[in-house]
């Protein structure tokens, strides 16, 4: 609990805690794309994770460590939705009480799931109120444990187990990944996976992928310091609307990430439709950006024929209407 | 090629032929349902199979055997869509020419995929023309090989590999299945899987699941002889509208199936919506009937707490509008 930094041993311990709780999500091949690009292309389907996103991993890893020492103190988390669901469901499974600070415009499907898991929702106005100060207020009032969505070593270690999965899944068929694309908001998933993947495959190139306009990580990596986004809403990727990279995640990502890639909302919609039609998978916008980068050939500067590429699909908690819009604009890559 | 009957050795040979071609689709846990029923519930996600349904397995297994001996003679198949796509894509991969006899009202998404794979589509009127006689006519004109959608030992052996997958996937975590529910039309998938599953787990109970009104298999199993459906269309499960059980599949199923279950169109829609919201999987109506039976507790007469249950999700080739209708009527099992 007094841990500082993120080591492979933390991720291995997280993997033990998650056994039988998190789903070892499938690594699914993309046969047509692999043919078209003469490579070996895969998706890591974290949308099939418990609660519909990778966030359950980090949440359960953090809450299990808390529950082992203290069953009584409530948990407070702040999240636009997926971390909220992960925390609420992990709390339910571990017998803890969870209070979640969510923006007033969080998708209904995500708010409902938090409530279904027994989580107590505290709403705030994303445009006029500061999430962190509200979360702090709730934490102080309840004398609760606060679990940050990404800037928490326990959370990062949990997310890193998705990287261990990929290593085990590809190793079991005699392969390794040359490139891994990771959907990025605050950088918790990217940081955790980077430590796990580079421990086993030091030459694997890693990329964060963000929505255009919310490319704080890409710009921060270029600038060599954390820079902020100008906007706080207005894009379809509700899961990726964080103002700036994490204080703890950023130095890790500076060390591990080859490049920060960005995709447009329209490219994201095309990827959601591709996942629907070609993979039979439901993706939310924020869960589709890494696939979008792959489909739009944004790896062109690095990828060489014969190499292996994994795109992480980070979540599937989408309203039917939002997916429906994406499906309407679909332009198949192959006719 | 002159094989008669279906042995476990045929399915093991099919598994070798399919290696690197078919996807070993994931067996995904259903944590909430497992909690609610105090059992261990899984779905075998064959909607994630190449071409979006299990049919690729049987098609590739049949066509590989043909291609090994004869690269020149074209293939003829008759299908409402999923067998068509499986045959067309397997033919493309093996360098064969495929002609597909499809009903005029087959879903556009399925017809388009057949054409994308290079398949030549021959349309017929489902209400006024006999599919088999048209397929026979095309076969004779082209002097082609005919590959039946289910009454073909090679096809059944290919479909059976989905059963071997389940055995390997559950055995690897020290488990076995007590009940397996299989979406059923002509019975090719059910027959293949039955032989594979009962070879390893002789006490596992197997169930076919069909749409109400197209329950020819359930009524045939009860009657002890093959009986026909009265209607030939009018249900949402376009993939399961076969007039009667197969001549070759039926005796196998008589030996292996505990009961033939049926579900309504509305129950099927609820299962499609459940798969969307809870599993983040895209299912077509015919691919959702086994899950529908599970969700509607149609195993109540047989299931005991602590047992393991697998529902096969057989396909995901659905038009967005059809899935959209299912999502509109969704009544969550948990609020």
XYZ file of C-alpha atoms in Angstrom:
670
model
C 0.000 0.000 0.000
C 3.037 2.258 0.376
C 4.344 1.180 -2.965
C 6.123 3.704 -5.151
C 6.802 2.913 -8.816
C 5.662 -0.012 -10.924
C 7.658 -3.238 -11.166
C 6.936 -6.456 -13.033
C 6.563 -8.179 -9.659
C 3.588 -5.900 -8.876
C 1.904 -6.965 -12.098
C 2.581 -10.648 -11.412
C 1.055 -10.271 -7.942
C -1.938 -8.521 -9.500
C -2.318 -11.451 -11.888
C -2.566 -13.818 -8.916
C -5.184 -11.627 -7.242
C -7.235 -11.469 -10.420
C -7.203 -15.211 -11.076
C -10.775 -16.528 -11.210
C -12.118 -12.946 -11.001
C -11.009 -11.188 -14.184
C -11.631 -12.881 -17.517
C -8.557 -13.886 -19.516
C -9.957 -12.074 -22.539
C -9.272 -13.612 -25.937
C -6.577 -12.448 -28.316
C -8.445 -12.722 -31.625
C -6.793 -12.838 -35.034
C -7.858 -10.462 -37.838
C -7.436 -12.796 -40.838
C -8.432 -10.363 -43.612
C -6.321 -7.469 -42.319
C -3.396 -9.866 -41.824
C -3.771 -10.878 -45.479
C -4.045 -7.302 -46.727
C -0.959 -6.065 -44.867
C 1.052 -9.312 -45.056
C 1.436 -9.392 -41.289
C -0.070 -11.034 -38.248
C -2.776 -8.768 -36.798
C -4.634 -9.344 -33.543
C -7.051 -7.639 -31.194
C -6.956 -8.030 -27.414
C -10.671 -8.016 -26.633
C -10.850 -6.249 -23.269
C -14.403 -5.221 -24.154
C -15.186 -8.834 -23.173
C -13.718 -8.201 -19.711
C -15.982 -8.247 -16.687
C -17.917 -4.911 -16.531
C -17.203 -4.413 -20.234
C -13.751 -2.849 -19.977
C -10.174 -3.441 -18.775
C -10.872 -1.172 -15.781
C -12.071 -4.131 -13.705
C -8.480 -5.398 -13.557
C -7.010 -2.331 -11.846
C -10.047 -1.788 -9.662
C -10.098 -5.351 -8.341
C -6.329 -5.361 -7.764
C -6.554 -2.169 -5.685
C -9.698 -3.127 -3.758
C -8.511 -6.646 -2.970
C -5.476 -5.181 -1.195
C -7.709 -2.769 0.717
C -10.277 -5.456 1.609
C -7.576 -7.786 2.920
C -6.740 -5.174 5.578
C -9.963 -3.231 6.083
C -13.497 -4.392 5.274
C -15.278 -1.422 6.855
C -14.002 1.801 5.274
C -15.882 2.787 2.111
C -14.196 3.389 -1.258
C -14.426 6.613 -3.272
C -13.638 6.797 -6.966
C -14.142 9.435 -9.657
C -14.760 8.306 -13.213
C -16.631 9.002 -16.420
C -17.833 5.440 -16.355
C -15.583 2.448 -16.893
C -13.392 2.867 -13.812
C -16.636 3.534 -11.936
C -18.125 0.235 -13.059
C -14.909 -1.617 -12.318
C -14.714 -0.178 -8.797
C -18.417 -0.725 -8.061
C -18.390 -4.358 -9.211
C -15.069 -5.167 -7.515
C -16.443 -3.602 -4.306
C -19.596 -5.731 -4.552
C -17.557 -8.917 -5.015
C -15.301 -8.025 -2.076
C -18.085 -6.848 0.227
C -17.013 -3.180 0.240
C -19.162 -0.042 -0.157
C -18.320 2.149 -3.172
C -19.143 5.849 -3.746
C -18.582 7.041 -7.304
C -18.201 10.645 -8.449
C -19.430 10.737 -12.074
C -19.917 13.612 -14.556
C -23.563 14.594 -15.125
C -23.221 13.675 -18.823
C -21.761 10.184 -18.310
C -23.520 7.599 -20.526
C -26.663 6.275 -18.867
C -25.606 2.686 -19.513
C -22.513 3.268 -17.363
C -24.370 5.029 -14.530
C -26.957 2.230 -14.428
C -24.310 -0.435 -14.150
C -22.622 1.339 -11.239
C -25.971 1.419 -9.438
C -26.681 -2.238 -10.297
C -23.429 -3.197 -8.566
C -24.577 -1.312 -5.474
C -22.407 1.754 -6.070
C -23.644 5.140 -4.793
C -23.396 7.783 -7.528
C -22.416 11.419 -6.787
C -22.949 13.597 -9.891
C -20.932 16.702 -10.830
C -20.907 19.176 -13.727
C -17.935 18.353 -15.986
C -17.802 21.941 -17.339
C -18.022 23.954 -14.103
C -16.837 21.711 -11.297
C -13.514 20.043 -10.648
C -13.796 16.273 -10.364
C -10.807 15.854 -8.118
C -11.919 18.441 -5.559
C -15.415 16.892 -5.402
C -13.946 13.441 -5.007
C -11.684 14.790 -2.279
C -14.693 16.315 -0.510
C -16.646 13.032 -0.592
C -13.545 11.139 0.567
C -13.068 13.475 3.534
C -16.738 13.430 4.540
C -16.865 9.627 4.487
C -13.299 9.109 5.725
C -13.003 6.767 2.744
C -10.190 5.189 0.704
C -9.754 7.029 -2.595
C -8.793 4.928 -5.643
C -7.628 7.075 -8.568
C -8.569 5.946 -12.092
C -4.978 5.770 -13.358
C -2.484 7.550 -11.075
C -2.414 4.698 -8.562
C 0.298 2.006 -8.609
C -2.193 -0.717 -7.674
C -4.489 0.271 -10.534
C -1.633 0.414 -13.053
C -0.389 -3.015 -11.903
C -3.882 -4.450 -12.447
C -4.168 -3.004 -15.947
C -0.715 -4.414 -16.698
C -2.077 -7.952 -16.411
C -3.625 -7.434 -19.866
C -0.057 -7.207 -21.130
C 0.893 -10.465 -19.387
C -2.124 -12.102 -21.057
C -0.858 -11.065 -24.487
C 2.639 -12.396 -23.744
C 1.190 -15.740 -22.629
C -1.304 -15.947 -25.480
C 1.201 -15.235 -28.250
C 4.007 -17.259 -26.622
C 1.727 -20.300 -26.459
C 1.608 -20.322 -30.268
C 5.290 -19.503 -30.680
C 4.801 -15.834 -31.537
C 5.627 -12.437 -30.074
C 4.264 -8.938 -30.720
C 6.331 -6.388 -32.652
C 3.823 -3.542 -32.181
C 1.055 -2.976 -29.613
C -1.441 -0.110 -29.873
C -3.141 0.933 -26.629
C -6.215 3.155 -26.165
C -5.070 5.968 -23.891
C -6.663 8.482 -21.555
C -4.724 9.083 -18.326
C -2.234 6.379 -19.253
C -2.905 3.706 -16.599
C -3.502 0.894 -19.084
C -0.611 2.015 -21.284
C 1.821 2.284 -18.350
C 0.844 -1.088 -16.868
C 0.953 -2.877 -20.199
C 4.238 -1.187 -21.150
C 6.027 -2.528 -18.067
C 4.580 -6.021 -18.618
C 5.259 -6.167 -22.358
C 8.775 -4.685 -22.263
C 9.789 -7.032 -19.457
C 9.219 -9.945 -21.843
C 9.731 -8.284 -25.218
C 12.123 -5.317 -24.809
C 12.070 -4.543 -28.554
C 8.286 -4.446 -28.933
C 7.141 -0.984 -30.071
C 4.280 0.501 -28.062
C 1.923 3.286 -29.114
C -0.722 5.223 -27.231
C -3.813 6.107 -29.265
C -6.062 9.067 -28.430
C -8.887 11.013 -30.061
C -7.864 14.143 -32.004
C -8.391 17.174 -29.765
C -7.809 14.998 -26.688
C -4.247 14.109 -27.611
C -2.673 15.377 -24.401
C -0.496 12.263 -24.166
C 0.794 12.519 -27.743
C 1.593 16.211 -27.305
C 3.095 15.656 -23.857
C 5.355 12.902 -25.181
C 6.535 15.261 -27.955
C 6.982 18.209 -25.569
C 8.790 16.138 -22.966
C 6.447 17.439 -20.266
C 2.768 17.109 -19.344
C 0.535 19.444 -21.383
C -3.243 19.925 -21.051
C -6.149 19.542 -23.482
C -8.024 22.744 -24.319
C -11.456 21.146 -24.320
C -13.125 18.981 -21.678
C -15.937 17.518 -23.799
C -17.327 17.479 -27.340
C -15.898 14.186 -28.645
C -17.528 10.792 -28.942
C -14.853 9.033 -26.870
C -16.456 9.718 -23.474
C -14.009 7.288 -21.850
C -10.936 9.217 -22.974
C -11.723 12.807 -21.967
C -9.030 13.419 -19.341
C -7.434 16.894 -19.123
C -3.787 15.800 -18.928
C -1.534 12.734 -18.508
C -1.083 11.325 -15.027
C 1.774 12.465 -12.826
C 2.749 8.849 -12.157
C 1.901 7.381 -15.571
C 3.689 9.998 -17.701
C 7.333 9.269 -16.721
C 6.694 5.558 -17.364
C 5.222 6.268 -20.775
C 8.093 8.620 -21.697
C 10.405 5.658 -21.225
C 8.326 3.075 -23.095
C 6.189 4.630 -25.850
C 7.458 4.867 -29.434
C 4.818 7.395 -30.529
C 1.482 8.885 -29.521
C -1.039 8.348 -32.336
C -4.355 10.141 -32.812
C -7.574 9.325 -34.685
C -10.609 11.405 -35.645
C -14.148 10.753 -34.437
C -15.042 9.539 -37.936
C -12.092 7.115 -37.963
C -13.256 5.891 -34.553
C -16.781 5.311 -35.887
C -15.405 3.327 -38.813
C -13.476 1.133 -36.381
C -16.610 0.534 -34.274
C -18.431 -0.530 -37.441
C -15.511 -2.722 -38.533
C -15.557 -4.452 -35.142
C -19.304 -5.000 -35.475
C -19.299 -6.376 -39.018
C -15.937 -8.138 -39.228
C -15.283 -9.212 -35.632
C -18.842 -9.408 -34.210
C -17.655 -7.351 -31.237
C -19.392 -4.416 -29.564
C -17.018 -1.475 -28.966
C -17.560 1.893 -27.381
C -15.843 4.850 -29.091
C -12.993 5.055 -26.565
C -12.474 1.291 -26.900
C -12.087 1.514 -30.669
C -9.347 4.126 -31.119
C -6.426 1.647 -31.220
C -8.236 -0.430 -33.854
C -8.989 2.804 -35.736
C -5.279 3.645 -35.845
C -4.568 0.149 -37.186
C -7.281 0.320 -39.864
C -6.141 3.803 -40.950
C -2.599 2.477 -41.397
C -1.140 4.898 -38.860
C 1.640 2.381 -38.179
C 2.971 2.879 -41.735
C 6.222 4.512 -40.503
C 7.096 1.533 -38.302
C 5.382 -1.654 -39.527
C 7.259 -4.063 -41.801
C 5.634 -7.031 -43.601
C 5.760 -10.228 -41.589
C 5.522 -8.471 -38.231
C 2.904 -9.033 -35.510
C 0.614 -6.237 -34.367
C -1.866 -6.182 -31.457
C -4.535 -3.491 -31.021
C -6.168 -3.354 -27.587
C -9.970 -3.034 -27.618
C -10.397 -1.428 -24.243
C -14.156 -1.275 -23.712
C -17.629 -2.044 -25.039
C -20.003 0.002 -22.886
C -21.867 1.814 -25.634
C -25.459 2.956 -26.042
C -27.170 1.275 -29.020
C -27.857 4.716 -30.559
C -24.163 5.674 -30.528
C -23.171 2.382 -32.149
C -26.077 2.766 -34.588
C -24.699 6.095 -35.823
C -21.292 4.526 -36.366
C -22.857 1.669 -38.354
C -24.743 4.083 -40.618
C -21.568 5.738 -41.873
C -19.666 2.497 -42.476
C -17.526 2.205 -45.599
C -16.248 -1.388 -45.804
C -12.520 -1.790 -46.419
C -13.313 -4.790 -48.632
C -16.411 -4.877 -50.847
C -14.386 -39.057 -49.443
C -16.285 -42.335 -49.414
C -16.701 -42.077 -45.687
C -19.934 -43.292 -44.108
C -20.745 -42.399 -40.535
C -19.024 -40.035 -38.149
C -16.204 -41.171 -35.844
C -14.096 -39.202 -33.382
C -11.091 -39.854 -35.666
C -12.827 -37.865 -38.441
C -13.223 -34.910 -36.096
C -9.594 -35.133 -34.966
C -8.484 -35.135 -38.616
C -10.722 -32.145 -39.275
C -9.076 -30.358 -36.351
C -5.669 -30.847 -37.993
C -6.941 -29.497 -41.328
C -8.442 -26.461 -39.637
C -5.328 -25.569 -37.655
C -4.223 -22.039 -38.546
C -7.359 -21.547 -40.661
C -10.296 -21.656 -38.245
C -10.182 -19.518 -35.120
C -10.109 -21.363 -31.788
C -13.030 -19.253 -30.605
C -13.087 -18.282 -26.928
C -15.139 -20.027 -24.277
C -16.299 -17.026 -22.251
C -17.629 -17.182 -18.686
C -20.969 -15.581 -17.747
C -20.119 -14.388 -14.211
C -23.497 -12.865 -13.298
C -25.571 -15.792 -14.566
C -23.194 -18.199 -12.821
C -23.813 -16.287 -9.592
C -27.598 -16.198 -10.048
C -27.911 -19.936 -10.744
C -25.041 -21.090 -8.501
C -23.389 -22.873 -11.400
C -20.617 -22.377 -13.916
C -22.055 -20.890 -17.124
C -20.156 -20.344 -20.366
C -20.719 -19.360 -23.961
C -18.755 -20.830 -26.872
C -18.456 -17.754 -29.085
C -18.627 -19.196 -32.596
C -19.932 -15.839 -33.775
C -16.262 -14.849 -33.527
C -15.357 -17.621 -35.982
C -14.037 -16.727 -39.418
C -16.986 -15.635 -41.651
C -18.994 -14.938 -38.478
C -20.315 -18.441 -37.831
C -19.281 -22.046 -37.080
C -20.056 -22.974 -40.704
C -16.497 -22.141 -41.783
C -15.295 -25.238 -39.902
C -17.323 -27.768 -41.869
C -16.905 -25.942 -45.160
C -13.120 -25.773 -44.884
C -12.860 -29.398 -43.770
C -14.871 -30.574 -46.800
C -13.195 -28.294 -49.337
C -9.659 -29.032 -48.131
C -10.259 -32.726 -48.868
C -11.630 -31.871 -52.301
C -8.821 -29.384 -53.091
C -6.146 -31.937 -52.144
C -7.386 -34.164 -54.971
C -8.936 -31.791 -57.491
C -8.222 -28.076 -57.864
C -10.261 -27.610 -61.066
C -13.842 -28.748 -60.474
C -16.067 -26.007 -59.043
C -18.041 -26.352 -55.803
C -21.817 -25.975 -55.483
C -23.554 -25.293 -52.185
C -27.080 -24.276 -51.200
C -27.575 -22.130 -48.105
C -29.569 -19.342 -46.523
C -26.302 -17.622 -45.720
C -23.817 -18.922 -43.182
C -22.891 -22.170 -44.941
C -22.717 -20.054 -48.116
C -20.193 -17.690 -46.559
C -18.190 -20.564 -45.090
C -18.006 -22.342 -48.461
C -17.208 -19.176 -50.414
C -14.401 -18.107 -48.058
C -12.944 -21.621 -47.739
C -13.005 -21.885 -51.556
C -11.186 -18.556 -51.886
C -8.493 -19.648 -49.415
C -8.043 -22.983 -51.224
C -8.135 -21.568 -54.752
C -11.462 -23.203 -55.704
C -14.474 -21.677 -57.502
C -17.731 -21.666 -55.497
C -21.322 -21.380 -56.787
C -23.912 -20.728 -54.096
C -27.674 -21.292 -54.385
C -29.302 -18.803 -51.977
C -32.936 -17.912 -51.240
C -34.077 -14.557 -52.682
C -34.813 -13.310 -49.142
C -31.432 -14.187 -47.611
C -30.035 -11.278 -45.553
C -28.137 -8.824 -47.748
C -25.145 -8.896 -45.386
C -24.754 -12.633 -46.055
C -25.161 -12.349 -49.841
C -22.594 -9.527 -49.956
C -20.056 -11.563 -48.013
C -20.432 -14.522 -50.386
C -19.727 -12.193 -53.314
C -16.803 -10.564 -51.505
C -15.185 -14.003 -51.179
C -15.559 -14.487 -54.938
C -18.604 -16.780 -54.690
C -21.123 -16.766 -57.577
C -24.685 -16.409 -56.232
C -27.658 -18.239 -57.826
C -30.948 -16.964 -56.343
C -34.154 -18.980 -55.903
C -37.631 -18.336 -54.490
C -37.846 -20.004 -51.069
C -41.661 -20.277 -51.271
C -42.108 -21.680 -54.786
C -38.887 -23.425 -55.732
C -37.093 -26.397 -54.223
C -33.578 -25.538 -53.112
C -32.233 -29.032 -53.522
C -33.485 -29.473 -57.084
C -32.027 -26.101 -58.112
C -28.726 -26.946 -56.473
C -28.797 -30.297 -58.286
C -29.427 -28.518 -61.598
C -26.488 -26.127 -61.085
C -24.279 -29.029 -59.992
C -25.127 -31.031 -63.135
C -24.669 -28.091 -65.499
C -21.244 -27.270 -64.060
C -20.235 -30.889 -63.352
C -19.412 -29.589 -59.876
C -18.840 -31.075 -56.408
C -21.898 -30.536 -54.206
C -21.288 -29.853 -50.495
C -24.477 -30.162 -48.414
C -24.943 -27.740 -45.498
C -25.317 -30.492 -42.867
C -25.964 -33.952 -44.354
C -22.316 -34.456 -45.292
C -19.909 -36.412 -43.077
C -17.031 -34.037 -43.847
C -19.126 -31.039 -42.865
C -20.313 -32.686 -39.641
C -16.727 -33.624 -38.735
C -15.656 -30.009 -39.239
C -18.438 -28.664 -37.040
C -17.495 -31.251 -34.408
C -14.168 -29.483 -33.876
C -16.089 -26.834 -31.903
C -16.824 -29.649 -29.430
C -13.134 -30.583 -29.205
C -12.369 -26.909 -28.489
C -14.757 -26.936 -25.528
C -13.238 -30.142 -24.150
C -9.737 -28.667 -24.388
C -10.751 -25.271 -23.029
C -12.568 -26.603 -19.962
C -10.053 -29.404 -19.330
C -7.222 -26.845 -19.274
C -8.816 -25.270 -16.199
C -9.729 -28.589 -14.598
C -13.408 -28.509 -15.514
C -15.886 -30.415 -17.685
C -19.309 -29.566 -19.051
C -22.436 -31.150 -17.572
C -24.830 -29.567 -20.099
C -24.261 -28.166 -23.601
C -26.973 -26.318 -25.539
C -26.555 -26.198 -29.316
C -28.357 -23.999 -31.855
C -29.959 -26.430 -34.324
C -31.243 -26.314 -37.873
C -30.402 -29.416 -39.943
C -28.337 -30.829 -37.096
C -24.811 -30.750 -38.521
C -23.317 -28.758 -35.668
C -25.248 -30.739 -33.062
C -24.249 -34.104 -34.532
C -20.577 -33.195 -34.889
C -20.371 -31.697 -31.421
C -22.295 -34.613 -29.882
C -19.778 -37.170 -31.136
C -16.840 -35.020 -29.974
C -18.291 -34.177 -26.569
C -19.603 -37.655 -25.717
C -16.280 -39.232 -26.701
C -14.651 -37.286 -23.859
C -17.575 -36.740 -21.494
C -20.090 -39.594 -21.955
C -22.370 -38.261 -19.199
C -22.625 -34.702 -20.531
C -26.259 -33.854 -21.425
C -26.752 -32.303 -24.838
C -29.726 -30.260 -26.036
C -30.686 -28.944 -29.448
C -32.343 -25.517 -29.414
C -34.686 -24.349 -32.196
C -37.143 -21.508 -32.817
C -40.799 -22.260 -31.994
C -42.582 -23.189 -35.203
C -39.314 -24.488 -36.643
C -38.889 -27.193 -34.048
C -38.682 -30.093 -36.500
C -35.762 -31.572 -34.563
C -37.511 -31.425 -31.180
C -40.675 -32.999 -32.617
C -38.706 -35.572 -34.601
C -36.758 -36.612 -31.502
C -40.060 -37.060 -29.636
C -41.727 -38.897 -32.529
C -38.735 -41.157 -33.118
C -38.778 -40.289 -36.815
C -38.098 -37.258 -38.989
C -41.077 -34.875 -39.187
C -41.350 -31.677 -41.221
C -42.066 -28.049 -40.310
C -45.299 -26.598 -41.661
C -43.861 -23.205 -42.511
C -40.785 -22.305 -44.536
C -40.356 -18.689 -43.410
C -41.815 -16.059 -41.106
C -39.428 -16.271 -38.159
C -36.491 -14.053 -37.318
C -34.003 -16.958 -37.208
C -33.178 -16.937 -40.919
C -30.284 -19.318 -40.292
C -32.489 -22.039 -38.801
C -35.317 -22.368 -41.348
C -34.755 -25.911 -42.575
C -37.825 -28.072 -43.425
C -36.733 -31.257 -41.607
C -33.785 -32.896 -39.816
C -31.038 -34.381 -41.972
C -31.159 -38.032 -42.999
C -27.601 -38.513 -41.741
C -27.705 -36.180 -38.746
C -30.964 -37.441 -37.238
C -29.893 -40.979 -36.213
C -26.791 -39.495 -34.541
C -28.883 -36.980 -32.620
C -31.400 -39.655 -31.556
C -28.513 -41.406 -29.845
C -26.968 -38.333 -28.189
C -29.553 -35.635 -27.423
C -31.298 -35.446 -24.034
C -34.050 -33.089 -25.227
C -34.961 -30.726 -28.038
C -35.677 -27.276 -26.598
C -37.502 -24.409 -28.288
C -37.560 -20.630 -27.824
C -39.864 -17.889 -29.098
C -38.781 -15.021 -31.344
C -39.152 -12.661 -28.395
C -36.972 -14.873 -26.194
C -34.413 -14.904 -29.007
C -34.448 -11.095 -29.195
C -33.899 -10.861 -25.439
C -30.878 -13.151 -25.774
C -29.445 -11.001 -28.597
C -29.822 -7.939 -26.359
C -28.300 -9.767 -23.385
C -25.289 -10.729 -25.528
C -24.948 -7.099 -26.631
C -25.198 -5.507 -23.193
C -23.690 -8.157 -20.926
C -21.189 -9.918 -23.191
C -20.430 -7.186 -25.788
C -21.021 -9.786 -28.507
C -22.976 -9.386 -31.740
C -25.370 -12.290 -32.356
C -27.765 -13.032 -35.193
C -31.151 -14.462 -34.189
C -30.270 -18.043 -35.136
C -27.006 -17.725 -33.212
C -28.797 -16.651 -30.027
C -31.344 -19.461 -29.487
C -29.131 -21.597 -27.229
C -28.376 -18.583 -25.023
C -32.099 -17.761 -25.046
C -32.908 -21.225 -23.699
C -30.311 -20.728 -20.960
C -31.606 -17.278 -19.970
C -35.214 -18.533 -19.945
C -34.199 -21.307 -17.561
C -35.314 -24.055 -19.946
C -32.744 -26.381 -18.368
C -34.686 -26.310 -15.073
C -35.636 -30.017 -15.337
C -32.021 -31.116 -15.618
C -29.645 -28.519 -14.141
C -28.406 -28.905 -10.552
C -26.489 -26.214 -8.629
C -22.737 -26.515 -9.022
C -22.927 -27.901 -12.551
C -21.262 -26.471 -15.665
C -23.311 -25.336 -18.649
C -22.144 -24.226 -22.102
C -24.389 -22.452 -24.630
C -23.074 -22.327 -28.184
C -23.394 -18.914 -29.884
C -23.425 -20.126 -33.466
C -23.322 -16.936 -35.550
C -23.202 -13.151 -35.622
C -24.150 -12.191 -39.191
C -26.968 -9.785 -38.415
C -28.169 -6.579 -40.052
C -27.911 -3.592 -37.672
C -31.675 -2.992 -38.022
C -32.526 -6.527 -36.845
C -30.237 -6.206 -33.829
C -31.612 -2.712 -33.223
C -35.155 -4.097 -32.905
C -33.956 -6.670 -30.396
C -32.223 -3.983 -28.331
C -35.362 -1.846 -28.204
C -37.385 -4.546 -26.466
C -34.697 -5.433 -23.913
C -35.767 -6.152 -20.335
C -32.587 -6.568 -18.252
C -32.468 -9.651 -16.012
C -30.695 -7.540 -13.369
C -31.529 -3.867 -12.874
